[in-house]
């Protein structure tokens, strides 16, 4: 189903909400004003200046100035979907899960409504690079950095707010998988904020400000930071990035704006309050890198089913050549092994199911055993996690060659409603219908 793209206002926020911090409500010139004055957003500013030109020459013809400029500009909301799903993923992520402060269902509902209103307004201001006075000065002097703030709701939030009847069937709990080693200190949560920005300080400042908006209404539950290739360093900012195993990760992902993407990602049918929304699965997946590095390049390629350098399927061609799953090597073996990751996840073997993967690498130092605690913070938007993530992971957990080299350590599932109605807030249709 194709989704309508209708304009919406940048999260209506005519007057700064009284925030209880005692700070003045008057706005100071935001980052957009600062940057506009300095010429950073236009041609001839830093983006198009000497540094950019030097990088451009070194990187070769695939680099486009426009893509670099866009990576530092503000994201303009304009569809019925929340930002942070279809855009090119900026280099830095702060993912923060929250729990609502305990109260009666009615009080929790009121608190949830207030919090979603506050986050929607603050998110709109921050994305427009026009932070209100309470936002501090952390990100002053930095470009808008394609900041996006995306708000998710866990099934537990609806239960606590007395809205159990409104919990979408798509939020059915993700089952435990045999190889899971989930850390009880991470995972789940009543609410989630996915904050992405090209600059890490911009992401951190937004996360901090949004955290202050939660005071008295919700408390932090767990946080995961992530990163991926920066537009400034990439030869081609739109090229498929590499993960920490060195593979091109994201090659075969539905393209935003296509019917295939709409069908795979946006919520379909009921409930009505999820119109324009999607379901987000988050999995923290540790990579057992010391073990991975011990196997040969050919062995690593067989695990995935693609060559490491070009990302081409082992059946031949280039990165975007369709895999030929029946192709055989000279000695008669399947070119893409039976347990290769891309075979088990390919729509041909998953009843045609796809999802939009938007994950980030993470590196949290060492785990308790001294192994690198680094890997993939897997984020995937989908129409229905029951038929997408859960169905595919059920197969992967049983048969994926990659399983030997990874460990799922956290899991969470959120409903990500559509964009806020003009002057309203994310989730309004749920709370006021
Ligand atoms: C650390 C864990 C993982 C790593 C390193 C990894 C890596 C990769 C790589 C390198 C590819 C091939 C390139 C591409 O199309 O992006 C791929 C494809 C894919 N992966 Fe993973 N993956 C991981 C976990 C998962 C999980 C948990 C799922 C879902 C349950 C998943 C679903 C997919 C899908 C759907 C594709 C595309 C298949 C296709 O359409 O051809 N991956 N992954």
Coordinates of C-alpha atoms and ligand atoms in Angstrom, one line a residue:
X1 CA 0.0 0.0 0.0
X2 CA 1.4 3.4 -0.9
X3 CA 1.3 6.0 1.8
X4 CA 0.1 9.5 1.2
X5 CA 2.7 12.2 1.7
X6 CA 1.0 15.2 3.0
X7 CA 2.7 18.3 4.4
X8 CA 2.7 18.8 8.1
X9 CA 3.9 21.6 10.3
X10 CA 7.1 21.2 12.1
X11 CA 5.5 19.9 15.3
X12 CA 3.3 22.9 16.3
X13 CA 4.9 24.8 19.1
X14 CA 3.5 28.3 19.2
X15 CA 4.6 29.0 22.8
X16 CA 7.3 27.2 24.8
X17 CA 5.7 25.1 27.4
X18 CA 6.2 26.0 31.0
X19 CA 8.9 23.5 31.8
X20 CA 9.3 23.7 35.5
X21 CA 13.0 24.4 35.2
X22 CA 12.6 28.0 36.1
X23 CA 14.4 29.1 32.9
X24 CA 13.2 32.0 30.9
X25 CA 10.9 31.0 28.1
X26 CA 12.2 33.6 25.6
X27 CA 14.2 32.1 22.7
X28 CA 17.7 33.0 21.9
X29 CA 19.0 32.8 18.3
X30 CA 19.0 29.2 17.4
X31 CA 21.7 27.2 15.7
X32 CA 20.0 27.8 12.3
X33 CA 20.3 31.6 12.8
X34 CA 23.9 31.3 13.8
X35 CA 24.8 29.0 10.9
X36 CA 22.8 31.0 8.4
X37 CA 24.6 34.1 9.4
X38 CA 28.0 32.4 9.1
X39 CA 27.1 31.1 5.7
X40 CA 27.6 27.5 6.7
X41 CA 24.4 26.3 5.2
X42 CA 24.9 27.7 1.8
X43 CA 27.5 27.2 -0.9
X44 CA 30.8 28.8 0.1
X45 CA 30.4 28.0 3.8
X46 CA 32.4 25.4 5.6
X47 CA 30.7 22.6 3.8
X48 CA 31.6 24.0 0.4
X49 CA 34.8 25.6 1.6
X50 CA 38.4 24.6 1.5
X51 CA 38.2 21.6 3.7
X52 CA 35.3 20.2 1.7
X53 CA 37.0 20.8 -1.6
X54 CA 40.2 19.0 -0.4
X55 CA 38.2 16.0 0.7
X56 CA 36.3 16.1 -2.5
X57 CA 39.5 15.8 -4.6
X58 CA 40.9 13.0 -2.5
X59 CA 37.7 11.1 -2.5
X60 CA 37.1 11.0 -6.3
X61 CA 34.2 11.6 -8.5
X62 CA 31.5 9.6 -6.6
X63 CA 31.5 12.2 -3.8
X64 CA 28.8 14.8 -4.2
X65 CA 28.9 18.1 -2.5
X66 CA 25.1 18.1 -2.3
X67 CA 25.1 14.9 -0.1
X68 CA 27.6 16.3 2.3
X69 CA 25.7 19.6 2.6
X70 CA 22.5 17.7 3.2
X71 CA 24.1 15.6 5.9
X72 CA 24.7 18.8 7.9
X73 CA 21.5 20.6 7.1
X74 CA 18.2 20.4 9.1
X75 CA 15.7 17.7 8.3
X76 CA 12.5 19.2 7.1
X77 CA 9.5 17.3 8.3
X78 CA 6.9 17.0 5.6
X79 CA 5.1 13.7 5.6
X80 CA 2.7 11.7 7.7
X81 CA 5.6 9.7 9.0
X82 CA 7.9 10.7 11.9
X83 CA 11.4 11.7 10.8
X84 CA 14.2 9.3 11.5
X85 CA 13.0 6.4 9.4
X86 CA 13.4 7.2 5.7
X87 CA 16.3 9.7 5.8
X88 CA 19.9 8.7 5.2
X89 CA 21.1 7.6 8.7
X90 CA 23.3 10.3 10.2
X91 CA 26.6 9.2 11.7
X92 CA 25.6 9.2 15.4
X93 CA 22.8 7.7 17.4
X94 CA 21.5 8.0 21.0
X95 CA 18.8 5.5 21.7
X96 CA 17.1 6.1 25.0
X97 CA 14.4 4.0 26.6
X98 CA 12.2 5.4 29.4
X99 CA 9.7 4.1 31.9
X100 CA 6.7 6.1 33.0
X101 CA 6.6 7.1 36.7
X102 CA 4.1 4.8 38.5
X103 CA 0.6 6.1 39.1
X104 CA -3.0 5.3 38.6
X105 CA -4.0 4.6 35.0
X106 CA -5.7 8.0 34.7
X107 CA -2.7 9.8 36.1
X108 CA -0.3 7.9 34.0
X109 CA -2.4 8.6 30.9
X110 CA -2.3 12.4 31.7
X111 CA 1.4 12.2 32.3
X112 CA 2.0 10.3 29.1
X113 CA 0.0 12.9 27.2
X114 CA 2.0 15.7 28.7
X115 CA 5.3 14.0 28.0
X116 CA 4.5 13.2 24.4
X117 CA 3.4 16.8 23.9
X118 CA 6.7 18.0 25.5
X119 CA 8.8 15.7 23.5
X120 CA 7.0 16.5 20.2
X121 CA 7.5 20.2 20.8
X122 CA 11.0 19.9 21.9
X123 CA 11.9 17.5 19.1
X124 CA 10.4 19.9 16.5
X125 CA 12.4 22.8 17.9
X126 CA 15.6 20.8 18.1
X127 CA 15.2 19.4 14.5
X128 CA 14.6 23.0 13.3
X129 CA 17.9 23.9 14.9
X130 CA 16.0 26.4 17.0
X131 CA 16.4 25.1 20.5
X132 CA 14.4 26.8 23.2
X133 CA 16.2 28.6 26.1
X134 CA 16.1 25.5 28.3
X135 CA 18.1 23.5 25.8
X136 CA 21.5 24.7 27.0
X137 CA 24.3 25.8 24.8
X138 CA 26.0 22.5 24.2
X139 CA 25.4 22.5 20.4
X140 CA 25.8 26.2 19.7
X141 CA 28.1 26.7 16.7
X142 CA 27.3 23.4 15.2
X143 CA 25.4 22.7 12.0
X144 CA 21.9 21.3 12.3
X145 CA 23.5 17.9 11.4
X146 CA 20.3 16.3 10.1
X147 CA 19.1 15.8 13.6
X148 CA 16.0 13.6 13.9
X149 CA 14.0 12.7 17.0
X150 CA 11.7 9.7 16.7
X151 CA 9.3 8.7 19.5
X152 CA 8.2 5.1 20.2
X153 CA 5.7 3.6 22.6
X154 CA 6.1 0.2 24.2
X155 CA 3.1 -2.1 24.9
X156 CA 3.8 -1.6 28.7
X157 CA 3.2 2.2 28.3
X158 CA -0.3 1.5 27.1
X159 CA -1.0 -1.0 29.8
X160 CA 0.1 1.4 32.5
X161 CA -2.1 4.1 31.0
X162 CA -5.1 1.9 31.1
X163 CA -5.1 1.5 27.4
X164 CA -4.4 -2.3 27.2
X165 CA -7.3 -2.7 24.8
X166 CA -5.5 -0.4 22.3
X167 CA -2.3 -2.4 22.2
X168 CA -1.8 -3.4 18.6
X169 CA -1.4 -7.1 17.9
X170 CA 1.9 -6.2 16.2
X171 CA 3.3 -5.4 19.6
X172 CA 3.0 -9.0 20.7
X173 CA 6.2 -9.7 22.7
X174 CA 9.2 -10.9 20.8
X175 CA 9.7 -14.5 22.0
X176 CA 12.9 -15.7 23.7
X177 CA 15.3 -17.3 21.3
X178 CA 17.5 -20.2 22.2
X179 CA 20.8 -18.3 21.7
X180 CA 19.6 -15.1 23.4
X181 CA 21.8 -13.9 26.3
X182 CA 19.7 -10.9 27.2
X183 CA 21.0 -8.5 29.8
X184 CA 18.1 -7.7 32.2
X185 CA 19.6 -4.2 32.7
X186 CA 18.9 -3.3 29.1
X187 CA 15.9 -3.9 26.9
X188 CA 12.2 -3.1 26.7
X189 CA 10.8 0.1 28.1
X190 CA 7.6 2.1 28.1
X191 CA 8.9 4.7 25.7
X192 CA 11.9 5.2 23.3
X193 CA 13.7 8.1 21.8
X194 CA 15.7 7.4 18.7
X195 CA 18.0 10.5 18.3
X196 CA 20.2 10.6 15.2
X197 CA 22.6 13.4 14.1
X198 CA 25.6 13.7 11.9
X199 CA 27.5 15.4 14.8
X200 CA 27.7 13.6 18.1
X201 CA 27.4 16.7 20.2
X202 CA 24.2 17.7 18.5
X203 CA 22.8 14.2 19.3
X204 CA 24.0 14.4 22.9
X205 CA 22.6 17.9 23.4
X206 CA 19.2 16.8 22.0
X207 CA 19.2 13.7 24.2
X208 CA 20.0 15.8 27.2
X209 CA 17.3 18.4 26.5
X210 CA 14.6 15.7 25.9
X211 CA 15.7 14.0 29.1
X212 CA 14.9 17.2 31.0
X213 CA 11.4 17.2 29.5
X214 CA 10.8 13.8 31.0
X215 CA 11.4 15.0 34.6
X216 CA 8.6 13.9 36.9
X217 CA 6.9 11.9 34.1
X218 CA 9.4 9.2 33.1
X219 CA 12.7 7.9 34.2
X220 CA 15.6 6.7 32.0
X221 CA 15.7 2.9 31.7
X222 CA 18.6 2.2 29.4
X223 CA 20.6 4.0 26.7
X224 CA 22.6 2.8 23.7
X225 CA 24.9 4.9 21.7
X226 CA 25.8 4.0 18.1
X227 CA 27.8 5.3 15.2
X228 CA 28.3 4.7 11.5
X229 CA 30.3 6.1 8.6
X230 CA 30.3 9.9 8.5
X231 CA 29.3 11.8 5.4
X232 CA 32.5 13.8 5.7
X233 CA 34.8 10.7 5.7
X234 CA 32.9 8.6 3.1
X235 CA 34.0 8.6 -0.5
X236 CA 30.3 8.5 -1.3
X237 CA 28.0 9.6 1.6
X238 CA 25.2 7.5 0.1
X239 CA 27.2 4.3 -0.3
X240 CA 26.4 1.2 1.8
X241 CA 28.3 1.6 5.1
X242 CA 30.4 -1.1 6.7
X243 CA 29.7 -2.7 10.1
X244 CA 32.4 -3.7 12.6
X245 CA 32.9 -7.1 11.0
X246 CA 33.9 -5.1 7.9
X247 CA 30.9 -6.1 5.7
X248 CA 28.9 -3.8 3.6
X249 CA 25.7 -3.8 5.7
X250 CA 22.4 -2.5 4.2
X251 CA 22.9 -3.5 0.5
X252 CA 19.5 -5.2 0.1
X253 CA 17.2 -2.9 1.9
X254 CA 13.9 -1.6 0.5
X255 CA 14.2 1.9 -1.0
X256 CA 12.2 4.7 0.7
X257 CA 9.4 6.0 -1.6
X258 CA 8.8 2.7 -3.4
X259 CA 5.7 0.6 -3.1
X260 CA 8.0 -2.2 -1.7
X261 CA 9.2 0.1 1.1
X262 CA 5.6 1.2 1.9
X263 CA 4.4 -2.3 2.1
X264 CA 7.4 -3.5 4.2
X265 CA 7.6 -0.6 6.6
X266 CA 4.4 1.3 7.3
X267 CA 1.7 0.1 9.6
X268 CA -1.3 -1.3 7.6
X269 CA -4.9 -1.4 8.6
X270 CA -5.6 -1.3 12.3
X271 CA -5.2 0.2 14.7
X272 CA -6.1 3.6 13.2
X273 CA -3.9 5.5 15.7
X274 CA -0.9 3.9 14.0
X275 CA -1.7 5.3 10.5
X276 CA 1.6 6.6 9.1
X277 CA 3.5 4.7 11.8
X278 CA 5.8 1.7 11.9
X279 CA 7.0 -0.9 14.4
X280 CA 10.6 -0.8 15.6
X281 CA 12.6 -3.7 16.7
X282 CA 15.8 -3.0 18.6
X283 CA 18.4 -5.7 19.3
X284 CA 21.8 -5.1 20.8
X285 CA 24.0 -7.7 19.1
X286 CA 27.5 -8.2 20.4
X287 CA 29.9 -9.4 17.7
X288 CA 32.4 -12.0 18.9
X289 CA 35.2 -10.2 17.0
X290 CA 38.1 -12.0 18.5
X291 CA 36.6 -15.3 17.2
X292 CA 35.5 -13.7 13.9
X293 CA 39.1 -12.4 13.2
X294 CA 40.4 -16.0 13.5
X295 CA 38.7 -17.3 10.4
X296 CA 39.9 -16.7 6.9
X297 CA 38.5 -14.2 4.5
X298 CA 36.9 -16.9 2.4
X299 CA 35.3 -18.3 5.6
X300 CA 33.9 -14.9 6.6
X301 CA 32.4 -14.5 3.1
X302 CA 30.7 -17.8 3.3
X303 CA 29.1 -16.9 6.6
X304 CA 27.3 -14.0 5.0
X305 CA 27.2 -15.2 1.3
X306 CA 28.8 -12.0 -0.1
X307 CA 32.3 -10.9 -0.8
X308 CA 33.7 -8.7 1.9
X309 CA 35.3 -6.0 -0.3
X310 CA 32.6 -5.4 -2.9
X311 CA 29.6 -6.9 -1.2
X312 CA 28.8 -8.9 -4.3
X313 CA 26.9 -12.1 -3.8
X314 CA 29.1 -15.2 -3.9
X315 CA 27.2 -16.3 -7.0
X316 CA 28.9 -13.4 -8.9
X317 CA 28.3 -9.8 -10.1
X318 CA 28.6 -6.6 -8.2
X319 CA 27.1 -5.3 -4.9
X320 CA 23.6 -4.9 -6.3
X321 CA 23.5 -8.0 -8.5
X322 CA 20.6 -10.3 -7.4
X323 CA 22.0 -13.4 -5.7
X324 CA 21.6 -16.6 -7.6
X325 CA 20.9 -19.1 -4.8
X326 CA 21.1 -22.1 -7.1
X327 CA 24.6 -21.3 -8.4
X328 CA 27.3 -23.8 -7.7
X329 CA 31.1 -23.7 -7.4
X330 CA 33.4 -25.8 -9.6
X331 CA 33.4 -28.5 -6.9
X332 CA 29.6 -28.6 -6.9
X333 CA 28.9 -26.9 -3.6
X334 CA 26.4 -24.1 -3.3
X335 CA 28.1 -20.8 -4.1
X336 CA 26.0 -19.2 -1.4
X337 CA 26.0 -21.8 1.4
X338 CA 22.7 -23.2 2.8
X339 CA 23.4 -21.5 6.1
X340 CA 24.6 -18.2 4.7
X341 CA 23.1 -15.1 6.3
X342 CA 21.8 -13.6 3.0
X343 CA 20.1 -16.9 2.0
X344 CA 18.2 -17.2 5.3
X345 CA 17.2 -13.5 5.3
X346 CA 16.4 -13.2 1.6
X347 CA 12.7 -12.5 0.8
X348 CA 12.7 -15.6 -1.4
X349 CA 13.1 -17.7 1.7
X350 CA 11.1 -15.5 4.1
X351 CA 7.7 -15.6 2.4
X352 CA 8.6 -12.3 0.6
X353 CA 8.9 -10.5 3.9
X354 CA 11.2 -7.4 4.1
X355 CA 12.1 -4.8 6.8
X356 CA 14.0 -1.6 6.8
X357 CA 17.2 -2.1 8.7
X358 CA 18.6 1.2 10.1
X359 CA 21.1 -0.1 12.7
X360 CA 24.3 1.4 14.1
X361 CA 27.6 0.0 15.2
X362 CA 28.4 0.3 18.9
X363 CA 31.6 0.0 20.9
X364 CA 31.2 -0.1 24.7
X365 CA 34.7 -1.2 25.5
X366 CA 35.1 -4.6 27.1
X367 CA 32.5 -7.0 28.5
X368 CA 32.9 -8.7 31.9
X369 CA 35.1 -11.4 30.4
X370 CA 37.4 -9.0 28.7
X371 CA 36.0 -9.5 25.2
X372 CA 35.2 -6.5 23.0
X373 CA 31.7 -5.4 23.8
X374 CA 31.1 -4.1 20.3
X375 CA 28.7 -5.0 17.6
X376 CA 25.6 -4.0 15.9
X377 CA 22.7 -2.1 17.5
X378 CA 20.1 -3.6 15.1
X379 CA 17.2 -1.3 14.5
X380 CA 14.6 -2.4 12.0
X381 CA 11.3 -0.7 11.0
X382 CA 8.6 -3.0 9.8
X383 CA 4.9 -3.4 9.1
X384 CA 4.5 -6.3 11.5
X385 CA 7.3 -7.7 13.7
X386 CA 5.5 -11.0 14.0
X387 CA 5.8 -11.9 10.4
X388 CA 9.1 -9.9 9.8
X389 CA 11.7 -9.8 12.6
X390 CA 10.4 -12.6 14.7
X391 CA 9.8 -15.0 11.8
X392 CA 13.3 -14.3 10.3
X393 CA 15.1 -14.4 13.7
X394 CA 13.4 -17.7 14.4
X395 CA 15.2 -19.1 11.4
X396 CA 18.5 -17.3 12.0
X397 CA 18.6 -18.5 15.6
X398 CA 18.4 -22.0 14.5
X399 CA 20.5 -22.1 11.3
X400 CA 22.5 -18.9 10.6
X401 CA 26.2 -19.4 10.1
X402 CA 26.6 -15.9 11.7
X403 CA 25.2 -17.2 15.0
X404 CA 28.6 -18.5 16.0
X405 CA 30.0 -15.0 15.9
X406 CA 27.3 -12.9 17.5
X407 CA 25.3 -12.8 20.8
X408 CA 22.0 -10.9 21.2
X409 CA 22.2 -9.1 24.5
X410 CA 19.2 -6.7 24.5
X411 CA 15.8 -6.6 22.9
X412 CA 13.0 -4.1 22.6
X413 CA 9.9 -3.5 20.6
X414 CA 8.1 -0.1 20.1
X415 CA 5.2 1.2 18.1
X416 CA 6.3 4.4 16.3
X417 CA 3.2 6.3 15.5
X418 CA 2.9 8.6 12.5
X419 CA 3.9 12.2 12.7
X420 CA 2.1 14.6 15.0
X421 CA -0.9 16.3 13.6
X422 CA -0.6 20.0 13.0
X423 CA -0.2 21.7 16.4
X424 CA -0.6 18.4 18.1
X425 CA 1.7 15.6 19.4
X426 CA 2.9 12.2 18.5
X427 CA 0.4 9.6 19.7
X428 CA -2.4 12.1 20.0
X429 CA -4.9 9.9 18.2
X430 CA -4.2 7.1 20.7
X431 CA -4.7 9.3 23.8
X432 CA -7.6 11.4 22.7
X433 CA -9.9 9.2 20.8
Ligands
LIG1 C1 25.4 -8.7 14.1 C2 24.3 -9.2 13.5 C3 24.2 -9.1 12.0 C4 25.1 -8.8 11.0 C5 26.6 -8.5 11.2 C6 24.4 -8.8 9.8 C7 25.0 -8.5 8.5 C8 24.3 -8.6 7.3 C9 25.0 -8.4 6.1 C10 26.4 -8.1 5.8 C11 24.0 -8.5 5.1 C12 24.2 -8.5 3.6 C13 24.2 -7.1 3.0 C14 22.8 -6.4 3.1 O1 21.9 -6.8 2.3 O2 22.7 -5.6 4.0 C15 22.8 -8.7 5.8 C16 21.5 -8.8 5.2 C17 20.4 -8.9 5.8 N1 20.2 -9.1 7.2 FE1 21.6 -9.2 8.6 N2 23.1 -9.0 10.0 C18 22.9 -9.2 11.3 C19 21.7 -9.5 12.0 C20 20.5 -9.6 11.4 C21 19.3 -9.9 12.1 C22 19.1 -10.1 13.6 C23 18.3 -9.9 11.1 C24 16.8 -10.1 11.3 C25 16.2 -10.9 12.1 C26 18.9 -9.6 9.8 C27 18.3 -9.4 8.6 C28 18.9 -9.2 7.4 C29 18.1 -9.0 6.2 C30 16.6 -9.0 6.0 C31 19.1 -8.9 5.2 C32 18.8 -8.6 3.7 C33 18.5 -9.9 3.0 C34 18.2 -9.6 1.6 O3 17.1 -9.0 1.3 O4 19.0 -10.0 0.7 N3 20.3 -9.4 10.1 N4 23.0 -8.7 7.1

